[in-house]
Short mmCIF file of N, CA and C in Angstrom, two decimals:
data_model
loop_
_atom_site.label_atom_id
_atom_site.label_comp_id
_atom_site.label_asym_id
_atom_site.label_seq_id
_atom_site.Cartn_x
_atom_site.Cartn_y
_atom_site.Cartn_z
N UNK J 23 -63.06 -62.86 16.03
CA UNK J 23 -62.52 -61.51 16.14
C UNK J 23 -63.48 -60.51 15.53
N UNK J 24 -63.89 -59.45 15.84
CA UNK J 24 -64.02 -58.14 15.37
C UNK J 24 -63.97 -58.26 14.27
N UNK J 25 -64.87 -57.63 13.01
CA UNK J 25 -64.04 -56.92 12.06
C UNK J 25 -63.41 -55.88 11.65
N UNK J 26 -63.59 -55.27 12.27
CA UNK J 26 -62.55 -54.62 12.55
C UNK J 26 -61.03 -54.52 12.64
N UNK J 27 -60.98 -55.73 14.03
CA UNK J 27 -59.53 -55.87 13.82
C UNK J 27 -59.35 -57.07 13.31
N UNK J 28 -59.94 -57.52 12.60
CA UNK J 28 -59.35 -58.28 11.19
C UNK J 28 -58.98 -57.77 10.14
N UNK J 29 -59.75 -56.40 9.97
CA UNK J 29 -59.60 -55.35 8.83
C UNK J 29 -58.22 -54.92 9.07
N UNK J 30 -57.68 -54.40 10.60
CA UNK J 30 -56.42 -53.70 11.00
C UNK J 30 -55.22 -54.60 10.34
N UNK J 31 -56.01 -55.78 10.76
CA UNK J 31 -54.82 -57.04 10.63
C UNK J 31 -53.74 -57.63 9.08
N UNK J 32 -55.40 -57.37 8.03
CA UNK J 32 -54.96 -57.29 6.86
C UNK J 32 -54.12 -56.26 6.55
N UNK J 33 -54.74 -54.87 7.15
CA UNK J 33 -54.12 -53.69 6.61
C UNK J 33 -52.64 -53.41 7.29
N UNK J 34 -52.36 -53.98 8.02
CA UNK J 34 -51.09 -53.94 8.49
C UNK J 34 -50.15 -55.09 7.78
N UNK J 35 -50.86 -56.37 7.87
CA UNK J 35 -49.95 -57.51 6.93
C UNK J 35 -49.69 -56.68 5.07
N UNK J 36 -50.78 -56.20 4.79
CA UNK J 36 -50.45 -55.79 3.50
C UNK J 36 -49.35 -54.36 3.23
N UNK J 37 -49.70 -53.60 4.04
CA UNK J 37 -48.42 -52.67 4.56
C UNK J 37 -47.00 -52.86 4.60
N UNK J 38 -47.28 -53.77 5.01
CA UNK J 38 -46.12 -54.47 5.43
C UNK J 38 -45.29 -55.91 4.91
N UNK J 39 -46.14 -56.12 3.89
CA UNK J 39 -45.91 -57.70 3.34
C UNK J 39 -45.18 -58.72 3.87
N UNK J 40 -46.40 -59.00 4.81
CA UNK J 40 -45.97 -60.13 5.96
C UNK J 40 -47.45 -60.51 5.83
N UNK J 41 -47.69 -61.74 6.88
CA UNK J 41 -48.90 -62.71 6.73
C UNK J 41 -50.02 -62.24 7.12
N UNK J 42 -50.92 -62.26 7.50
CA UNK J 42 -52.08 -62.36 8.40
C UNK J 42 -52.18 -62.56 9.59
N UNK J 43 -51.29 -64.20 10.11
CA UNK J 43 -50.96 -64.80 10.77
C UNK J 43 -49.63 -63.82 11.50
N UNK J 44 -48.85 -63.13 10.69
CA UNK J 44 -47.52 -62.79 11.53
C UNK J 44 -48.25 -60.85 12.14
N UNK J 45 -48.90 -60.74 11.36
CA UNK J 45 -49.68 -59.23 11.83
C UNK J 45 -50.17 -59.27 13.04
N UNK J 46 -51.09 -61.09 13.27
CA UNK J 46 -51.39 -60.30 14.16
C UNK J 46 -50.68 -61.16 15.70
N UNK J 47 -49.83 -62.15 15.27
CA UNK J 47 -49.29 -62.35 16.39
C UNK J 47 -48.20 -61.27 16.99
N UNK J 48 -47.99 -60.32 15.86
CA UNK J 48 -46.76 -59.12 16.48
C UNK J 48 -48.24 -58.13 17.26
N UNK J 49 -49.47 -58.21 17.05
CA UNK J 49 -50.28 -57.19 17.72
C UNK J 49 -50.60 -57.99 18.95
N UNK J 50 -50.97 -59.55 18.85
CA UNK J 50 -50.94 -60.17 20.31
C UNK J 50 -49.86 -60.09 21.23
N UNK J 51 -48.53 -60.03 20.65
CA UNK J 51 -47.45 -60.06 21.66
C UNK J 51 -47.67 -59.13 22.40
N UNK J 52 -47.79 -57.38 22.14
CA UNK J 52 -47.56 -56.19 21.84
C UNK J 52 -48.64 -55.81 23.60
N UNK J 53 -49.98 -57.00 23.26
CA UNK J 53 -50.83 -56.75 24.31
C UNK J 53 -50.21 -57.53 25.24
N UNK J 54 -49.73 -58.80 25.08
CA UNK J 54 -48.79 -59.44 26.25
C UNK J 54 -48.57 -59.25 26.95
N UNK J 55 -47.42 -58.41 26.15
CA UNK J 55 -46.18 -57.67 27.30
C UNK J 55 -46.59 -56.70 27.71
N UNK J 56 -47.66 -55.60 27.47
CA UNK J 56 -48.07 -54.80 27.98
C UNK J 56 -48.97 -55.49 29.40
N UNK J 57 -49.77 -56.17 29.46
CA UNK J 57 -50.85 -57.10 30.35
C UNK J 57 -49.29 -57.64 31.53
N UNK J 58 -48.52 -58.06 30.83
CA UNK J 58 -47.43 -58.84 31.87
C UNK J 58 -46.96 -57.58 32.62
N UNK J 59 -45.97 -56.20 31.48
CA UNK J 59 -45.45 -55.46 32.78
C UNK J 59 -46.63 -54.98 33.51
N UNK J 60 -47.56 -54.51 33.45
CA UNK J 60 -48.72 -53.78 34.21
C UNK J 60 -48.97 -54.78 35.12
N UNK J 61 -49.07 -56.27 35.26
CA UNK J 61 -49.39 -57.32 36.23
C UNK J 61 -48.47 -57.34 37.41
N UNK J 62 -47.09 -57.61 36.52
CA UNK J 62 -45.71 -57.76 37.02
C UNK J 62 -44.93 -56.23 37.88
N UNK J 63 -45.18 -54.94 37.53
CA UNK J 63 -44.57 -54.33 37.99
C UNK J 63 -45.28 -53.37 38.75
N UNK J 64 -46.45 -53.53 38.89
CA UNK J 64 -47.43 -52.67 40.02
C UNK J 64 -47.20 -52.77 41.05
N UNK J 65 -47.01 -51.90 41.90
CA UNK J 65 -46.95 -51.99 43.21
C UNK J 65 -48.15 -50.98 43.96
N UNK J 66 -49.24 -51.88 44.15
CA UNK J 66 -50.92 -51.22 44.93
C UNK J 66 -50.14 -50.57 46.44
N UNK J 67 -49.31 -51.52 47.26
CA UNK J 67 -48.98 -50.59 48.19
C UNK J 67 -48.28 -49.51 48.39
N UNK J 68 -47.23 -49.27 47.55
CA UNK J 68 -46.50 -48.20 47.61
C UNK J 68 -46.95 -47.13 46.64
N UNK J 69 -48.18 -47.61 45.75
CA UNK J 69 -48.63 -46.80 44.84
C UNK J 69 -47.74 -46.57 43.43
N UNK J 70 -47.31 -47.65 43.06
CA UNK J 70 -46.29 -47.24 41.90
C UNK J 70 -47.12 -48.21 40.72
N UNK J 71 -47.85 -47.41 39.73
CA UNK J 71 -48.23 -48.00 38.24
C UNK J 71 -47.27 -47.57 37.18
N UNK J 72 -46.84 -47.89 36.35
CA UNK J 72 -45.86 -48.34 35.32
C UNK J 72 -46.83 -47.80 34.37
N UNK J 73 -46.27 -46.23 33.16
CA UNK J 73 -46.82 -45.85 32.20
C UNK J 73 -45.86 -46.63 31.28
N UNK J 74 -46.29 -47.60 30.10
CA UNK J 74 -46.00 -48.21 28.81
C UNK J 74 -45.97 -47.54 27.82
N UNK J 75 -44.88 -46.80 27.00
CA UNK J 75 -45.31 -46.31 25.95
C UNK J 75 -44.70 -46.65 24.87
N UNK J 76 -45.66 -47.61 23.81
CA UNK J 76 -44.98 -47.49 22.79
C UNK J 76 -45.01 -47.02 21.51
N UNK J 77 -44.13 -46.90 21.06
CA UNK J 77 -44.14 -45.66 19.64
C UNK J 77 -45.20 -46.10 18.56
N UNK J 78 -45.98 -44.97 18.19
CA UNK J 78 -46.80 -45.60 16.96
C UNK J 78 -47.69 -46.53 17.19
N UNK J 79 -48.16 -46.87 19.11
CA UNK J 79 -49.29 -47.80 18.83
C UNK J 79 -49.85 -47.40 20.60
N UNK J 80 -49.31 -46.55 21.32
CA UNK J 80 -50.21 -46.25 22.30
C UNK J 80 -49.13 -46.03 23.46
N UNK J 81 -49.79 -45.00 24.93
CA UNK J 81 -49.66 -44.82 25.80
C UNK J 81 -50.60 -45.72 26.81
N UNK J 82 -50.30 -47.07 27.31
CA UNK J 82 -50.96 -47.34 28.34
C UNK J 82 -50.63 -47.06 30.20
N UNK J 83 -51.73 -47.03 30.59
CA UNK J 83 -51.91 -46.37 31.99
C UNK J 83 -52.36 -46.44 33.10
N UNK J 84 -52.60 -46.99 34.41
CA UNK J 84 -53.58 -46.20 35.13
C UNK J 84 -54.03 -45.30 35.31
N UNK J 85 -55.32 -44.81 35.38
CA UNK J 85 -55.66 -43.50 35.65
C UNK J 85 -56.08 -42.85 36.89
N UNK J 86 -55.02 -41.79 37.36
CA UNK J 86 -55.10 -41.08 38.38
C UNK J 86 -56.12 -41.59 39.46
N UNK J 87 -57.46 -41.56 38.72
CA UNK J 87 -58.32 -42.07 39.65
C UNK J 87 -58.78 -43.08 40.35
N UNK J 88 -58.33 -44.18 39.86
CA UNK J 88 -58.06 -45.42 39.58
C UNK J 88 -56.81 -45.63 41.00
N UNK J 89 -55.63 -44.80 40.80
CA UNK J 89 -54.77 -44.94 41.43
C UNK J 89 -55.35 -44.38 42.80
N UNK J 90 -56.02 -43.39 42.86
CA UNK J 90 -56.30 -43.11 44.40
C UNK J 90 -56.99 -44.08 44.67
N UNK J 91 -57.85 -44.57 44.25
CA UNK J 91 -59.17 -45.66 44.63
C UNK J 91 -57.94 -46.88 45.32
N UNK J 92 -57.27 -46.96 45.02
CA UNK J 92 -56.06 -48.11 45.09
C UNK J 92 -55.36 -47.95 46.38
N UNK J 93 -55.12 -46.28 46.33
CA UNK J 93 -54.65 -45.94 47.42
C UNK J 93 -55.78 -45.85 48.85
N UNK J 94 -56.87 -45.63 48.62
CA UNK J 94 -57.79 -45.73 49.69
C UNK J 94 -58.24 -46.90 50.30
N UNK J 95 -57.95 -48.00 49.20
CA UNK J 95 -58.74 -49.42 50.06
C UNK J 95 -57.45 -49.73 50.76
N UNK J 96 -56.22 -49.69 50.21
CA UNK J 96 -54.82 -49.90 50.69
C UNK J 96 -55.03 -49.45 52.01
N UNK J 97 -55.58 -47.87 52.33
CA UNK J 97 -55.03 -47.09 53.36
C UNK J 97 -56.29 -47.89 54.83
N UNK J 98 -57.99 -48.24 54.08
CA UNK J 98 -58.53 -48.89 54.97
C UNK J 98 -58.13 -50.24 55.35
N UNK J 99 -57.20 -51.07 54.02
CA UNK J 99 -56.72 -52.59 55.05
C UNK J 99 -55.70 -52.04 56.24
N UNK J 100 -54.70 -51.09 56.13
CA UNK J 100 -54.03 -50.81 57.29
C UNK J 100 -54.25 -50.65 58.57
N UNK J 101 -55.64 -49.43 58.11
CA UNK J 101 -56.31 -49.20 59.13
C UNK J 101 -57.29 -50.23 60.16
N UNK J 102 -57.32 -51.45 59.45
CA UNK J 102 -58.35 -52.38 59.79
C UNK J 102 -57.60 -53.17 60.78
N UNK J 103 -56.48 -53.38 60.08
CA UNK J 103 -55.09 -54.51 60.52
C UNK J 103 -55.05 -53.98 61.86
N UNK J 104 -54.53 -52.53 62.52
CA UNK J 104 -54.10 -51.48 63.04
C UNK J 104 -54.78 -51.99 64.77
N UNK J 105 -56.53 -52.10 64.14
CA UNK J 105 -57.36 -52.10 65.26
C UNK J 105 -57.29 -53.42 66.05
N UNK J 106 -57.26 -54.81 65.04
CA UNK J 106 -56.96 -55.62 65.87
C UNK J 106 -56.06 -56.42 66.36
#
């Protein structure tokens, strides 16, 4: 790991007087479930990305641009399908 976020890891277990071990499996879950709904609830064809927000540790996202790019290869498989 980083040191960094080993540094976070302490500084949150000591904050908090909990382990090392329990700091940072509550920060692995945290990316989990974020990685699962964003996997799990995207929809590339209809264009629907899922903003995550949770309190005190982040807004995750697609970004706009990202989402058109999504929407354009989408719109050329249609178009491809269409012709033959």
């Amino acid at each position: 790991k980083h040191l960094k976020t080993k540094q976070v890891i302490k500084n949150i277990a000591a904050d908090h007087k909990i382990s090392n071990q329990d700091a940072e499996n509550i920060i692995v879950t945290v990316f989990e479930f974020i990685k699962d709904e964003m996997s799990n609830t995207t929809d590339r064809d209809s264009g629907y990305f899922p903003v995550i927000r949770i309190p005190n540790f982040g807004t995750f996202y697609v970004p706009k641009t990202l989402q058109e790019k999504f929407k354009e290869i989408n719109k050329k498989k249609l178009d491809e399908s269409d012709r033959v």
